[in-house]
Each structure stands twice: as structure tokens, then as C-alpha cells.
Coordinates of N, CA and C in Angstrom, one line a residue:
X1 N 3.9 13.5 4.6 CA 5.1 13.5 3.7 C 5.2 14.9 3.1
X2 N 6.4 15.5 2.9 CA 6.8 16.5 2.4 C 6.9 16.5 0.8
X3 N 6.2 16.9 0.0 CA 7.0 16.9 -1.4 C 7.9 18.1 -1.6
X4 N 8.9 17.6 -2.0 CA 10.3 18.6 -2.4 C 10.1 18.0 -4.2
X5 N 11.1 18.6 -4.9 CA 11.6 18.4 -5.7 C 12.3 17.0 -6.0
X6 N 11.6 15.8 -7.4 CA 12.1 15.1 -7.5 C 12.0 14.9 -9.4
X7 N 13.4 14.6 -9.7 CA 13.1 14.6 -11.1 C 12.2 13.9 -11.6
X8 N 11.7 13.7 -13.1 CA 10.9 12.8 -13.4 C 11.7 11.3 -13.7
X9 N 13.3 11.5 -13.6 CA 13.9 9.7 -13.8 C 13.3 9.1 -12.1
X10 N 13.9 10.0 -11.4 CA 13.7 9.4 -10.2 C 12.3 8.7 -9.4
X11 N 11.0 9.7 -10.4 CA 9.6 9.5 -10.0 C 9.4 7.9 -11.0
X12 N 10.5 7.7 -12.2 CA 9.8 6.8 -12.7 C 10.8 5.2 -12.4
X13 N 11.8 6.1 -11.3 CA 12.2 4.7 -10.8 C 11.2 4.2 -9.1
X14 N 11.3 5.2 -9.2 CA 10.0 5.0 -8.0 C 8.5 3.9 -8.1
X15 N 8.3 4.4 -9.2 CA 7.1 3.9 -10.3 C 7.6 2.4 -10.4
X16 N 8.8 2.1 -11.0 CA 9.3 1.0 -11.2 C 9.8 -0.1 -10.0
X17 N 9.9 0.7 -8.9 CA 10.6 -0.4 -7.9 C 9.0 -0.4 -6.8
X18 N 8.5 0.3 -6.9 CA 6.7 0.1 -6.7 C 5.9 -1.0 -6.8
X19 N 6.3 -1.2 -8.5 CA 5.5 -2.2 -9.1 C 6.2 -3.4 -8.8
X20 N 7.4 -3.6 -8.6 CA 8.6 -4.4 -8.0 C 7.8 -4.9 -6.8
X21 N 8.1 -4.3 -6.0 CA 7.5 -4.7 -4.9 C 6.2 -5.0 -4.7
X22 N 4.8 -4.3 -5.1 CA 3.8 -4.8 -5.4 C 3.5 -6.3 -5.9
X23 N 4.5 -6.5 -6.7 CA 4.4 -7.9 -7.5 C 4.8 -9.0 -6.3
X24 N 5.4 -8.5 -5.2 CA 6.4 -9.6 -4.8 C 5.1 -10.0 -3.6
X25 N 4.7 -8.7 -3.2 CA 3.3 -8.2 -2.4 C 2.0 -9.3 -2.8
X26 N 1.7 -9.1 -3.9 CA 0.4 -9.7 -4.0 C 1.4 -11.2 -4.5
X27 N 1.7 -11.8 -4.8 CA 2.9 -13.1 -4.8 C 2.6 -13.8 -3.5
X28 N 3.2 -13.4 -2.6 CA 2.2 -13.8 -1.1 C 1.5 -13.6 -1.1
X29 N 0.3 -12.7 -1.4 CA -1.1 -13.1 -0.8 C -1.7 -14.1 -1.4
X30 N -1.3 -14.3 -2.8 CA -1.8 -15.3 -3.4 C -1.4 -16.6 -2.8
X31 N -0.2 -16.8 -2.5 CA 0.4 -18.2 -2.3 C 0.1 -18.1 -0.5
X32 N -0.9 -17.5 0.0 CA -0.8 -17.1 1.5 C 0.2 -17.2 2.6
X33 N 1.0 -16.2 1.8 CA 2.1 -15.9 2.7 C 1.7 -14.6 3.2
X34 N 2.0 -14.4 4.7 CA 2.1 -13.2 5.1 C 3.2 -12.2 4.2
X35 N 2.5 -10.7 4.1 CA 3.2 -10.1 3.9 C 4.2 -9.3 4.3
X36 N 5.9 -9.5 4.7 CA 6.3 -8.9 5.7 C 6.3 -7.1 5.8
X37 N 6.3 -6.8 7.3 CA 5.4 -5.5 8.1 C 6.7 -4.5 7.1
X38 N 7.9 -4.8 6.5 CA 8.5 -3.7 6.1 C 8.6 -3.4 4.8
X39 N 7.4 -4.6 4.3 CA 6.8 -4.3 2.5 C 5.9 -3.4 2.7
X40 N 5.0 -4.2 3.7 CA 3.8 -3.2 4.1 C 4.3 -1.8 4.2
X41 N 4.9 -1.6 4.9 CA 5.4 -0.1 5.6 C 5.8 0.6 3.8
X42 N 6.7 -0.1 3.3 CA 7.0 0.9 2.1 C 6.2 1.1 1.2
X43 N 5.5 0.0 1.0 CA 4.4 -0.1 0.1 C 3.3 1.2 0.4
X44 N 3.2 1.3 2.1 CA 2.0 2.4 2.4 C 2.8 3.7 1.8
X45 N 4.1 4.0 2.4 CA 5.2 5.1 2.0 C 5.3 5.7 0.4
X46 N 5.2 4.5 -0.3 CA 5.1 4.9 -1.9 C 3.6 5.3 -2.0
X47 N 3.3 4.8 -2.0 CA 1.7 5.3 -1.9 C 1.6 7.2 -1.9
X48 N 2.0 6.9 -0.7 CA 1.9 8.6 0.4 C 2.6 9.2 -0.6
X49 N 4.1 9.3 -0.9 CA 4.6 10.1 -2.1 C 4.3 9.9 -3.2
X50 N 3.9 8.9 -3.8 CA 3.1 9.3 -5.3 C 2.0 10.2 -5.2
X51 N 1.2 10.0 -4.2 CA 0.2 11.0 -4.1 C 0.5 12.6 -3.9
X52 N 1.8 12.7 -3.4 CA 2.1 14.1 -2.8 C 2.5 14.6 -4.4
X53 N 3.2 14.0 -4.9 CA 3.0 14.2 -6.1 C 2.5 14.2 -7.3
X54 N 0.8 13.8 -6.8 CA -0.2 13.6 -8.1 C 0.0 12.6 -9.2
X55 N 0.6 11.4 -9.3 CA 1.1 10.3 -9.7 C 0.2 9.2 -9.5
X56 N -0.4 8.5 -10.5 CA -1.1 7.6 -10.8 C -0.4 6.5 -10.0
X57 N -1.1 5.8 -9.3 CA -0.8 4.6 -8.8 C -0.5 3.2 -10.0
X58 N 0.7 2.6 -9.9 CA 0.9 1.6 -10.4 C -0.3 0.5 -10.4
X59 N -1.3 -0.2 -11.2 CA -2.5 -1.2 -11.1 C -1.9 -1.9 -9.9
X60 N -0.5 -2.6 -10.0 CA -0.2 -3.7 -8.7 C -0.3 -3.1 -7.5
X61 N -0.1 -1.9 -7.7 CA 0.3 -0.7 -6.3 C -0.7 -1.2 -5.2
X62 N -1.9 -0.7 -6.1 CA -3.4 -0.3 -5.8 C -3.6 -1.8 -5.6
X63 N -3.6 -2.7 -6.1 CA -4.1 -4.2 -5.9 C -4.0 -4.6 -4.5
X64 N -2.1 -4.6 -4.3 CA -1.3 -5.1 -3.3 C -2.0 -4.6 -2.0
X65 N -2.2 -3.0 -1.9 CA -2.8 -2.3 -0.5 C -3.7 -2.7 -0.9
X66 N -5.2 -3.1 -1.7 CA -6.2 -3.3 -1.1 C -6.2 -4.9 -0.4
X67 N -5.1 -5.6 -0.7 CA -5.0 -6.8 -0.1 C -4.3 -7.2 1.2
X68 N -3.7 -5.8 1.8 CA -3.2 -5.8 3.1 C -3.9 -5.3 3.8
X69 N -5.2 -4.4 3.5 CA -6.5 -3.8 4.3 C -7.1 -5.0 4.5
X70 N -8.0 -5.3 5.7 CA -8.6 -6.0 6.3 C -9.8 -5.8 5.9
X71 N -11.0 -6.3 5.2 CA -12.4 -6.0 4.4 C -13.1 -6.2 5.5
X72 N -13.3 -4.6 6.2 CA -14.4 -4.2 7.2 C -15.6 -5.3 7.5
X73 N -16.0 -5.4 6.7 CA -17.3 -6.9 7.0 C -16.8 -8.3 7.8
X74 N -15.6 -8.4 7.2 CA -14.6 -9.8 7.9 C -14.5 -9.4 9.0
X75 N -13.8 -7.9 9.0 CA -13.5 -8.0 10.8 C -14.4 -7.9 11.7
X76 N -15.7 -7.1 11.4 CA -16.8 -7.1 12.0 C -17.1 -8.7 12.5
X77 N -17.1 -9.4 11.6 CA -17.3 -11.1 11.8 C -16.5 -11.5 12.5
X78 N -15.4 -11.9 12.2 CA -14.1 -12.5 12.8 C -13.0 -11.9 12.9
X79 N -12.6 -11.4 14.2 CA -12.1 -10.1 14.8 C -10.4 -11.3 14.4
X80 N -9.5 -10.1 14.2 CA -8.2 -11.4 13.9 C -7.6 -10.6 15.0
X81 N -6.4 -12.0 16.0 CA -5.7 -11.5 17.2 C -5.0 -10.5 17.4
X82 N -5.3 -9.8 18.1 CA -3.9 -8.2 17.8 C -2.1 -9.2 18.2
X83 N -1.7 -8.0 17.2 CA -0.2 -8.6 17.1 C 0.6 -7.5 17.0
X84 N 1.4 -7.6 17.3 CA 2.6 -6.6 17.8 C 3.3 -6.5 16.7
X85 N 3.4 -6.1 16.3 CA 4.9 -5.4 14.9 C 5.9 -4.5 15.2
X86 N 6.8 -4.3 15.4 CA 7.6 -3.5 15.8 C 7.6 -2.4 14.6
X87 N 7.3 -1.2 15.3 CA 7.2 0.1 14.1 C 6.4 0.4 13.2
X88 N 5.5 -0.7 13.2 CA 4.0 -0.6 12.3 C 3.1 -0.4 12.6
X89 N 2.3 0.8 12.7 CA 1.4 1.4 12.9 C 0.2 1.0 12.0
X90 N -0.8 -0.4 12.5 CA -1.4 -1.3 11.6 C -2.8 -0.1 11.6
X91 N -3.1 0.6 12.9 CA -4.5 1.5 13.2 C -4.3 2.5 11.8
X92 N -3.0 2.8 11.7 CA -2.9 4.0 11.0 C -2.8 3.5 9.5
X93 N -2.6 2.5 9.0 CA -2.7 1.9 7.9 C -4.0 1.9 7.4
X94 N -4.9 1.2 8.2 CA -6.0 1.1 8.0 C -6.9 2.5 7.7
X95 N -6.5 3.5 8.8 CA -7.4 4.7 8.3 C -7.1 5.0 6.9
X96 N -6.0 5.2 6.8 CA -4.8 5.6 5.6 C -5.8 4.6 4.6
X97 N -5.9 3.3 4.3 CA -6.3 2.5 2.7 C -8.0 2.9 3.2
X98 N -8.3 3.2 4.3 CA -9.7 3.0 3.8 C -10.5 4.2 3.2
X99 N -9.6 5.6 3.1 CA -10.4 6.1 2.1 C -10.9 5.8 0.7
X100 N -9.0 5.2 0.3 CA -8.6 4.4 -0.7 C -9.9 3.3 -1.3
X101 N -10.4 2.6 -0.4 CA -11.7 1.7 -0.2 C -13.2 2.3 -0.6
X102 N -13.0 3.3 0.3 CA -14.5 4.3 0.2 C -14.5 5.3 -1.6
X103 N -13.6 5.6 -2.1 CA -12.8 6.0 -3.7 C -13.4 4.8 -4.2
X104 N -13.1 3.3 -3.8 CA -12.9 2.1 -5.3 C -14.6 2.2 -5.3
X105 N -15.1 2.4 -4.2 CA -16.8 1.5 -4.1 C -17.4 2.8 -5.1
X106 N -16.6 4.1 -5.4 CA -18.2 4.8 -6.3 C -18.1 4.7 -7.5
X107 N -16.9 4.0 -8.0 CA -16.5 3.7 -9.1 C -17.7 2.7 -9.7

């Protein structure tokens, strides 16, 4: 992702429709609903631009992606069936949260 120029209303509507979505995010995981692939997708997307612009992740932000990452030990266990998504790059998600993962653990 490119950063250009975005005002600070725009970074804190960002911020706000983030946490919007985050909420609706972890909402299904709780009630175990899948989360659909084009929450995922924006959810990863805000991510990528908050960061391009050094922007603190919303608490739900950060909640929601570690609950769409697959916890490496599970899969190692119990492999889940590959599935097709149209435009969702699930391999690249995963590289993408699990630095994110390897960051929470030295905390």
C-alpha cells in the first residue's frame, strides 16, 4: 500500500468505521459465525493503511485479525479443508497476521 496524503478527519473516520467493522467481526466469532471473506479482506486492508501511516490499531482491530488467523498449533493438529474464496488470498493473510502474532507473544 501506498501512503499519500490523508487528512487527520479522514484517518479518524477510518479509525471509526475500523472499529465498526471489527465489532461486527468479532460478533461472529463469538456467536460462531463465519466471518465473511470481504470483512476479512478490508479488515486486513485497514490494518495495512493504518500502519503505512503509523496509526495505533483500534483494541477491536487487533482482536478481530487475531481471530481470523488460524493458531499455528491447531493447524499443525487439525489441518481445516482448503476452500476457495473468490479474491482472497487466505496464504497471504496468514503471512501478513503472523508477524502480528510473533509482536503479541514478546509482550
Amino acid at each position: 500500500m501506498s501512503a499519500g496524503v490523508i487528512s487527520p478527519e479522514r484517518l479518524f473516520e477510518v479509525l471509526r468505521l475500523a472499529t465498526a467493522l471489527a465489532d461486527r467481526a468479532l460478533d461472529a466469532q463469538i456467536a460462531g459465525r463465519p466471518v465473511p471473506a470481504d470483512q476479512a479482506s478490508a479488515l486486513a486492508k485497514v490494518a495495512g493503511l493504518l500502519q503505512d501511516y503509523g496509526v495505533e490499531w483500534p483494541p477491536l482491530l487487533t482482536q478481530a485479525l487475531h481471530g481470523l488467523v488460524p493458531d499455528a498449533d491447531a493447524v499443525a493438529v487439525e489441518p481445516e479443508p482448503a476452500i476457495s474464496l473468490p479474491n482472497v488470498d487466505l496464504d497471504g493473510l496468514t503471512r501478513f497476521f503472523a508477524r502480528f502474532r510473533k509482536d503479541a507473544s514478546k509482550l
